[in-house]
Short mmCIF file of C-alpha atoms in Angstrom, two decimals:
data_model
loop_
_atom_site.label_atom_id
_atom_site.label_comp_id
_atom_site.label_asym_id
_atom_site.label_seq_id
_atom_site.Cartn_x
_atom_site.Cartn_y
_atom_site.Cartn_z
CA UNK A 66 -0.47 0.34 -0.05
CA UNK A 67 1.94 2.88 -1.29
CA UNK A 68 1.30 6.17 1.94
CA UNK A 69 1.03 9.40 1.50
CA UNK A 70 3.76 12.25 3.45
CA UNK A 71 1.05 14.92 2.34
CA UNK A 72 -2.64 15.69 2.57
CA UNK A 73 -4.80 13.74 0.04
CA UNK A 74 -3.41 15.41 -3.12
CA UNK A 75 -5.86 16.79 -6.22
CA UNK A 76 -5.57 16.79 -9.04
CA UNK A 77 -6.08 19.41 -12.70
CA UNK A 78 -6.65 17.59 -15.05
CA UNK A 79 -2.79 19.36 -16.28
CA UNK A 80 -1.51 17.36 -13.14
CA UNK A 81 -2.92 14.08 -13.82
CA UNK A 82 0.77 13.09 -16.71
CA UNK A 83 2.87 14.11 -14.35
CA UNK A 84 1.10 11.91 -10.98
CA UNK A 85 1.04 9.06 -13.28
CA UNK A 86 4.47 9.40 -13.81
CA UNK A 87 5.34 9.23 -10.49
CA UNK A 88 3.48 6.42 -9.50
CA UNK A 89 4.09 3.99 -11.95
CA UNK A 90 7.84 4.84 -12.75
CA UNK A 91 6.27 5.98 -16.36
CA UNK A 92 5.92 8.21 -19.13
CA UNK A 93 2.33 8.61 -20.76
CA UNK A 94 3.35 8.51 -24.58
CA UNK A 95 -0.17 9.83 -26.19
CA UNK A 96 -1.20 12.12 -22.92
CA UNK A 97 -1.15 15.97 -23.93
CA UNK A 98 -1.72 18.35 -21.03
CA UNK A 99 -3.40 20.97 -23.48
CA UNK A 100 -5.25 18.21 -24.95
CA UNK A 101 -6.61 17.19 -21.35
CA UNK A 102 -8.24 20.19 -20.94
CA UNK A 103 -12.53 19.15 -21.15
CA UNK A 104 -11.53 15.15 -22.42
CA UNK A 105 -9.19 12.48 -23.08
CA UNK A 106 -9.68 9.51 -23.41
CA UNK A 107 -7.81 6.17 -23.96
CA UNK A 108 -7.41 3.03 -23.62
CA UNK A 109 -6.58 0.42 -20.92
CA UNK A 110 -4.44 -1.83 -23.11
CA UNK A 111 -2.22 1.19 -23.67
CA UNK A 112 -1.11 1.38 -19.97
CA UNK A 113 -1.65 -2.69 -18.68
CA UNK A 114 1.89 -3.44 -19.06
CA UNK A 115 3.08 -1.11 -17.03
CA UNK A 116 4.90 -2.76 -13.63
CA UNK A 117 3.33 -2.49 -10.19
CA UNK A 118 0.64 -0.41 -10.88
CA UNK A 119 -1.03 1.25 -8.63
CA UNK A 120 -2.32 5.10 -7.96
CA UNK A 121 -2.03 6.13 -3.90
CA UNK A 122 -5.12 7.83 -2.89
CA UNK A 123 -6.40 11.53 -4.12
CA UNK A 124 -8.49 13.73 -5.53
CA UNK A 125 -9.39 14.53 -9.17
CA UNK A 126 -11.06 18.36 -9.73
CA UNK A 127 -12.70 16.95 -13.39
CA UNK A 128 -15.02 13.73 -13.42
CA UNK A 129 -13.95 10.33 -14.58
CA UNK A 130 -15.11 6.10 -15.71
CA UNK A 131 -13.47 3.40 -16.48
CA UNK A 132 -15.18 0.33 -18.73
CA UNK A 133 -13.86 -3.32 -18.78
CA UNK A 134 -13.86 -5.86 -22.17
CA UNK A 135 -11.97 -8.02 -20.79
CA UNK A 136 -10.05 -8.89 -17.71
CA UNK A 137 -10.82 -6.93 -14.41
CA UNK A 138 -8.85 -4.55 -12.16
CA UNK A 139 -9.54 -2.64 -8.62
CA UNK A 140 -11.30 0.27 -7.83
CA UNK A 141 -11.86 2.77 -4.84
CA UNK A 142 -14.34 5.40 -4.33
CA UNK A 143 -14.59 6.82 -0.88
CA UNK A 144 -13.20 4.24 1.82
CA UNK A 145 -15.23 1.33 -0.45
CA UNK A 146 -13.60 -0.76 -3.24
CA UNK A 147 -15.29 -2.18 -6.38
CA UNK A 148 -13.38 -5.22 -8.45
CA UNK A 149 -15.25 -5.03 -11.56
CA UNK A 150 -14.12 -7.09 -15.00
CA UNK A 151 -15.61 -6.71 -18.17
CA UNK A 152 -19.25 -4.87 -19.37
CA UNK A 153 -18.82 -3.58 -16.08
CA UNK A 154 -18.27 0.82 -16.04
CA UNK A 155 -17.43 2.84 -13.07
CA UNK A 156 -18.08 6.25 -12.37
CA UNK A 157 -16.37 8.63 -10.80
CA UNK A 158 -17.30 12.63 -10.10
CA UNK A 159 -14.86 15.37 -8.98
CA UNK A 160 -13.13 15.91 -5.60
CA UNK A 161 -14.16 12.57 -4.36
CA UNK A 162 -11.00 10.32 -2.89
CA UNK A 163 -10.03 7.21 -5.07
CA UNK A 164 -7.05 4.67 -5.05
CA UNK A 165 -6.80 2.40 -8.50
CA UNK A 166 -4.95 -0.64 -7.32
CA UNK A 167 -4.94 -3.34 -9.55
CA UNK A 168 -5.34 -4.02 -13.69
CA UNK A 169 -4.80 -7.57 -14.81
CA UNK A 170 -2.78 -8.31 -17.35
CA UNK A 171 -4.64 -8.97 -19.53
CA UNK A 172 -7.27 -6.27 -19.30
CA UNK A 173 -9.00 -4.32 -21.86
CA UNK A 174 -10.87 -1.42 -22.35
CA UNK A 175 -11.58 2.37 -22.31
CA UNK A 176 -10.93 5.36 -19.12
CA UNK A 177 -11.94 8.24 -19.84
CA UNK A 178 -12.01 11.97 -17.82
CA UNK A 179 -13.67 15.15 -18.94
CA UNK A 180 -14.29 18.68 -17.16
CA UNK A 181 -17.74 20.14 -16.98
CA UNK A 182 -16.83 22.85 -18.89
CA UNK A 183 -17.15 20.15 -22.12
CA UNK A 184 -21.06 20.91 -21.62
CA UNK A 185 -21.40 24.01 -22.14
CA UNK A 186 -25.49 24.31 -22.78
CA UNK A 187 -25.88 23.02 -19.74
CA UNK A 188 -26.35 23.21 -16.21
CA UNK A 189 -23.38 22.93 -13.81
CA UNK A 190 -25.43 20.12 -11.57
CA UNK A 191 -27.27 18.47 -14.66
CA UNK A 192 -24.87 15.55 -14.63
CA UNK A 193 -25.51 14.62 -11.11
CA UNK A 194 -29.41 15.60 -11.19
CA UNK A 195 -30.08 13.58 -13.84
CA UNK A 196 -27.22 10.82 -13.71
CA UNK A 197 -27.44 8.89 -9.99
CA UNK A 198 -24.22 7.25 -10.46
CA UNK A 199 -22.40 10.70 -10.58
CA UNK A 200 -23.80 12.07 -6.83
CA UNK A 201 -21.34 11.81 -4.28
CA UNK A 202 -22.85 8.84 -1.93
CA UNK A 203 -23.73 6.49 -4.67
CA UNK A 204 -22.58 3.23 -5.90
CA UNK A 205 -20.31 3.48 -8.44
CA UNK A 206 -20.57 0.66 -10.01
CA UNK A 207 -22.57 0.03 -13.18
CA UNK A 208 -23.48 -3.24 -14.81
CA UNK A 209 -24.01 -4.12 -18.68
CA UNK A 210 -26.52 -6.61 -20.81
CA UNK A 211 -25.05 -7.96 -23.50
CA UNK A 212 -26.98 -5.54 -25.96
CA UNK A 213 -25.70 -2.95 -24.32
CA UNK A 214 -22.18 -2.98 -24.66
CA UNK A 215 -21.68 -3.11 -27.77
CA UNK A 216 -23.52 0.24 -28.23
CA UNK A 217 -21.31 1.74 -25.43
CA UNK A 218 -18.50 0.26 -26.93
CA UNK A 219 -19.85 1.29 -30.01
CA UNK A 220 -19.39 5.04 -29.11
CA UNK A 221 -16.28 5.00 -26.68
CA UNK A 222 -14.33 3.41 -30.51
CA UNK A 223 -15.41 6.55 -32.30
CA UNK A 224 -15.34 9.24 -29.36
CA UNK A 225 -11.78 6.89 -29.12
CA UNK A 226 -10.33 7.26 -32.82
CA UNK A 227 -12.13 11.18 -33.65
CA UNK A 228 -9.44 11.60 -29.75
CA UNK A 229 -6.11 11.04 -31.83
CA UNK A 230 -7.80 12.28 -34.84
CA UNK A 231 -7.80 15.97 -33.82
CA UNK A 232 -7.78 18.47 -30.30
CA UNK A 233 -10.81 17.79 -28.69
CA UNK A 234 -10.83 21.68 -28.49
CA UNK A 235 -11.88 21.65 -31.24
CA UNK A 236 -14.71 18.65 -30.75
CA UNK A 237 -16.11 20.38 -27.86
CA UNK A 238 -19.94 20.04 -28.71
CA UNK A 239 -18.97 16.73 -30.52
CA UNK A 240 -17.55 14.84 -27.67
CA UNK A 241 -20.44 16.08 -24.85
CA UNK A 242 -22.90 15.00 -26.91
CA UNK A 243 -21.26 11.37 -27.56
CA UNK A 244 -20.65 11.53 -23.74
CA UNK A 245 -24.44 12.30 -23.28
CA UNK A 246 -25.85 9.55 -25.20
CA UNK A 247 -23.58 7.45 -23.62
CA UNK A 248 -24.79 8.26 -20.16
CA UNK A 249 -28.21 8.10 -21.20
CA UNK A 250 -28.06 4.32 -22.32
CA UNK A 251 -25.93 2.57 -19.05
CA UNK A 252 -28.73 4.63 -16.76
CA UNK A 253 -31.31 2.55 -18.11
CA UNK A 254 -29.32 -0.44 -16.37
CA UNK A 255 -28.68 1.72 -13.20
CA UNK A 256 -29.83 0.39 -9.94
CA UNK A 257 -30.67 3.34 -7.29
CA UNK A 258 -32.38 4.10 -4.76
CA UNK A 259 -35.38 6.68 -4.85
CA UNK A 260 -34.37 9.85 -3.19
CA UNK A 261 -36.55 13.51 -3.13
CA UNK A 262 -38.09 14.84 -5.92
CA UNK A 263 -37.73 18.40 -4.92
CA UNK A 264 -35.11 19.07 -7.38
CA UNK A 265 -34.67 22.50 -4.84
CA UNK A 266 -33.80 21.26 -2.19
CA UNK A 267 -31.76 18.33 -3.66
CA UNK A 268 -29.41 20.95 -5.51
CA UNK A 269 -28.63 22.41 -2.62
CA UNK A 270 -27.98 19.36 -0.67
CA UNK A 271 -25.48 18.06 -4.44
CA UNK A 272 -23.40 21.19 -3.85
CA UNK A 273 -23.40 20.49 -0.03
CA UNK A 274 -22.11 18.04 -0.59
CA UNK A 275 -19.53 19.03 -4.05
CA UNK A 276 -18.62 22.02 -1.15
CA UNK A 277 -18.12 19.85 1.76
CA UNK A 278 -15.83 17.65 0.15
CA UNK A 279 -13.84 20.32 -1.49
CA UNK A 280 -13.69 22.54 2.41
CA UNK A 281 -12.93 19.54 4.98
CA UNK A 282 -9.97 20.97 5.68
CA UNK A 283 -10.47 24.72 6.11
CA UNK A 284 -14.36 24.46 7.93
CA UNK A 285 -15.52 21.93 10.04
CA UNK A 286 -19.11 24.21 10.95
CA UNK A 287 -22.54 23.67 8.76
CA UNK A 288 -22.99 27.90 8.96
CA UNK A 289 -19.84 28.34 6.89
CA UNK A 290 -21.34 26.05 3.99
CA UNK A 291 -24.35 27.75 4.01
CA UNK A 292 -22.73 31.27 3.61
CA UNK A 293 -20.94 29.50 0.77
CA UNK A 294 -24.18 29.14 -0.52
CA UNK A 295 -25.93 31.87 0.40
CA UNK A 296 -28.70 30.44 2.41
CA UNK A 297 -28.80 30.02 6.58
CA UNK A 298 -28.11 26.80 8.31
CA UNK A 299 -31.50 26.22 8.95
CA UNK A 300 -32.88 26.29 5.47
CA UNK A 301 -29.78 23.90 3.96
CA UNK A 302 -30.49 21.98 6.97
CA UNK A 303 -34.37 21.42 5.55
CA UNK A 304 -32.79 20.60 2.92
CA UNK A 305 -30.05 18.47 3.51
CA UNK A 306 -33.37 16.41 4.63
CA UNK A 307 -35.56 15.71 2.57
CA UNK A 308 -33.14 14.54 0.29
CA UNK A 309 -31.60 12.29 2.64
CA UNK A 310 -32.56 11.90 6.34
CA UNK A 311 -30.39 12.89 7.13
CA UNK A 312 -28.93 16.42 8.91
CA UNK A 313 -26.58 18.80 7.50
CA UNK A 314 -24.01 17.44 10.20
CA UNK A 315 -24.44 14.18 9.97
CA UNK A 316 -23.21 14.75 6.21
CA UNK A 317 -20.52 17.30 7.88
CA UNK A 318 -19.43 14.47 10.05
CA UNK A 319 -19.84 11.72 7.43
CA UNK A 320 -16.95 13.73 5.85
CA UNK A 321 -14.27 13.93 8.40
CA UNK A 322 -15.22 10.62 9.11
CA UNK A 323 -14.02 9.52 5.71
CA UNK A 324 -11.06 12.12 5.42
CA UNK A 325 -9.50 10.70 8.75
CA UNK A 326 -10.62 7.27 7.64
CA UNK A 327 -7.80 7.39 5.02
CA UNK A 328 -5.03 9.79 6.49
CA UNK A 329 -5.48 7.09 9.15
CA UNK A 330 -5.30 4.41 6.55
CA UNK A 331 -3.03 5.96 3.75
CA UNK A 332 -0.93 8.74 5.04
CA UNK A 333 2.30 8.99 7.73
CA UNK A 334 0.89 10.97 10.27
CA UNK A 335 0.54 10.54 13.69
CA UNK A 336 -3.45 10.89 14.73
CA UNK A 337 -2.52 13.67 16.62
CA UNK A 338 -1.05 15.87 13.49
CA UNK A 339 -4.18 14.92 11.56
CA UNK A 340 -6.43 15.73 14.91
CA UNK A 341 -4.74 18.95 14.22
CA UNK A 342 -4.35 19.22 10.55
CA UNK A 343 -7.96 18.24 9.95
CA UNK A 344 -9.95 19.60 13.22
CA UNK A 345 -8.12 21.74 15.01
CA UNK A 346 -8.93 19.71 17.68
CA UNK A 347 -6.57 18.33 20.86
CA UNK A 348 -5.87 14.03 20.24
CA UNK A 349 -8.34 13.56 23.17
CA UNK A 350 -11.37 15.50 21.30
CA UNK A 351 -10.99 13.82 18.02
CA UNK A 352 -9.99 10.87 19.57
CA UNK A 353 -14.36 10.97 20.89
CA UNK A 354 -15.52 11.61 18.38
CA UNK A 355 -13.66 9.33 15.91
CA UNK A 356 -15.13 6.91 18.48
CA UNK A 357 -18.60 8.34 18.40
CA UNK A 358 -19.60 8.50 14.80
CA UNK A 359 -17.78 4.65 14.96
CA UNK A 360 -17.51 2.53 17.23
CA UNK A 361 -13.96 2.71 18.13
CA UNK A 362 -11.13 4.93 18.83
CA UNK A 363 -8.36 5.97 15.67
CA UNK A 364 -5.91 3.78 17.34
CA UNK A 365 -7.94 0.88 17.13
CA UNK A 366 -9.59 1.82 14.05
CA UNK A 367 -5.34 2.22 12.58
CA UNK A 368 -4.33 -1.59 14.09
CA UNK A 369 -7.59 -2.69 11.84
CA UNK A 370 -7.08 -0.64 8.49
CA UNK A 371 -3.25 -2.09 8.22
#
């Protein structure tokens, strides 16, 4: 397992190449940081023969997904690990903690990442509102039946061909159309829990989750996040309650615990350093907070996780 010596890194498209090269000991020959500004796609066979493939915990400022046609892989979302193979597609929204720990030698398929800005005429929350697999706390994995796999693979193959022929910066409309077509095809086979249909509250709750994942080191109180959303803490709590049956404090505490667990499991920080860095708390107060929400102390969790 790769250990971190600093906070979990957050990558923008211009940093992806260096991150892969540092983590994997090689430098991809197909990437261009300018070309990556809005959209990138590559076949997994381009990278599956690299030794010691592992990408340590990180976040990204953009969306991505991986689709498998052969072999298997393991990827995480938060602290949940997913091993999946042919006919499965794994989606990840921005600012979610993820780690890529395995690619089988025979792995084939596609990896794609894209910026929200590629959808020039859609609202910023369109993807999370219309495609549940892009919600922060949703199941990221979708298994497709054989007939649907052929359709998805045709779309991905076409996107790869166009990408390799031209600069995505001149084809944003084409790539955005391909992506929406793909998401609509996948959406029909995604199993999701029903959520509150109040769109206004749902949008506020999703924006709150996004801000939590992006600013958890900066703010640890609901009022600060309500200020960022330009609403009152009380209204924020009502919206979160309608959409999730949880309180706004529940979601804040869940994000703090997720970040703490990730740092305990993957970083070289001592527990007292995590307490100060994440919550600005004394080790004893942090231990009480952690045990209240997990049923174990940070030291007990560290022993279990490692």
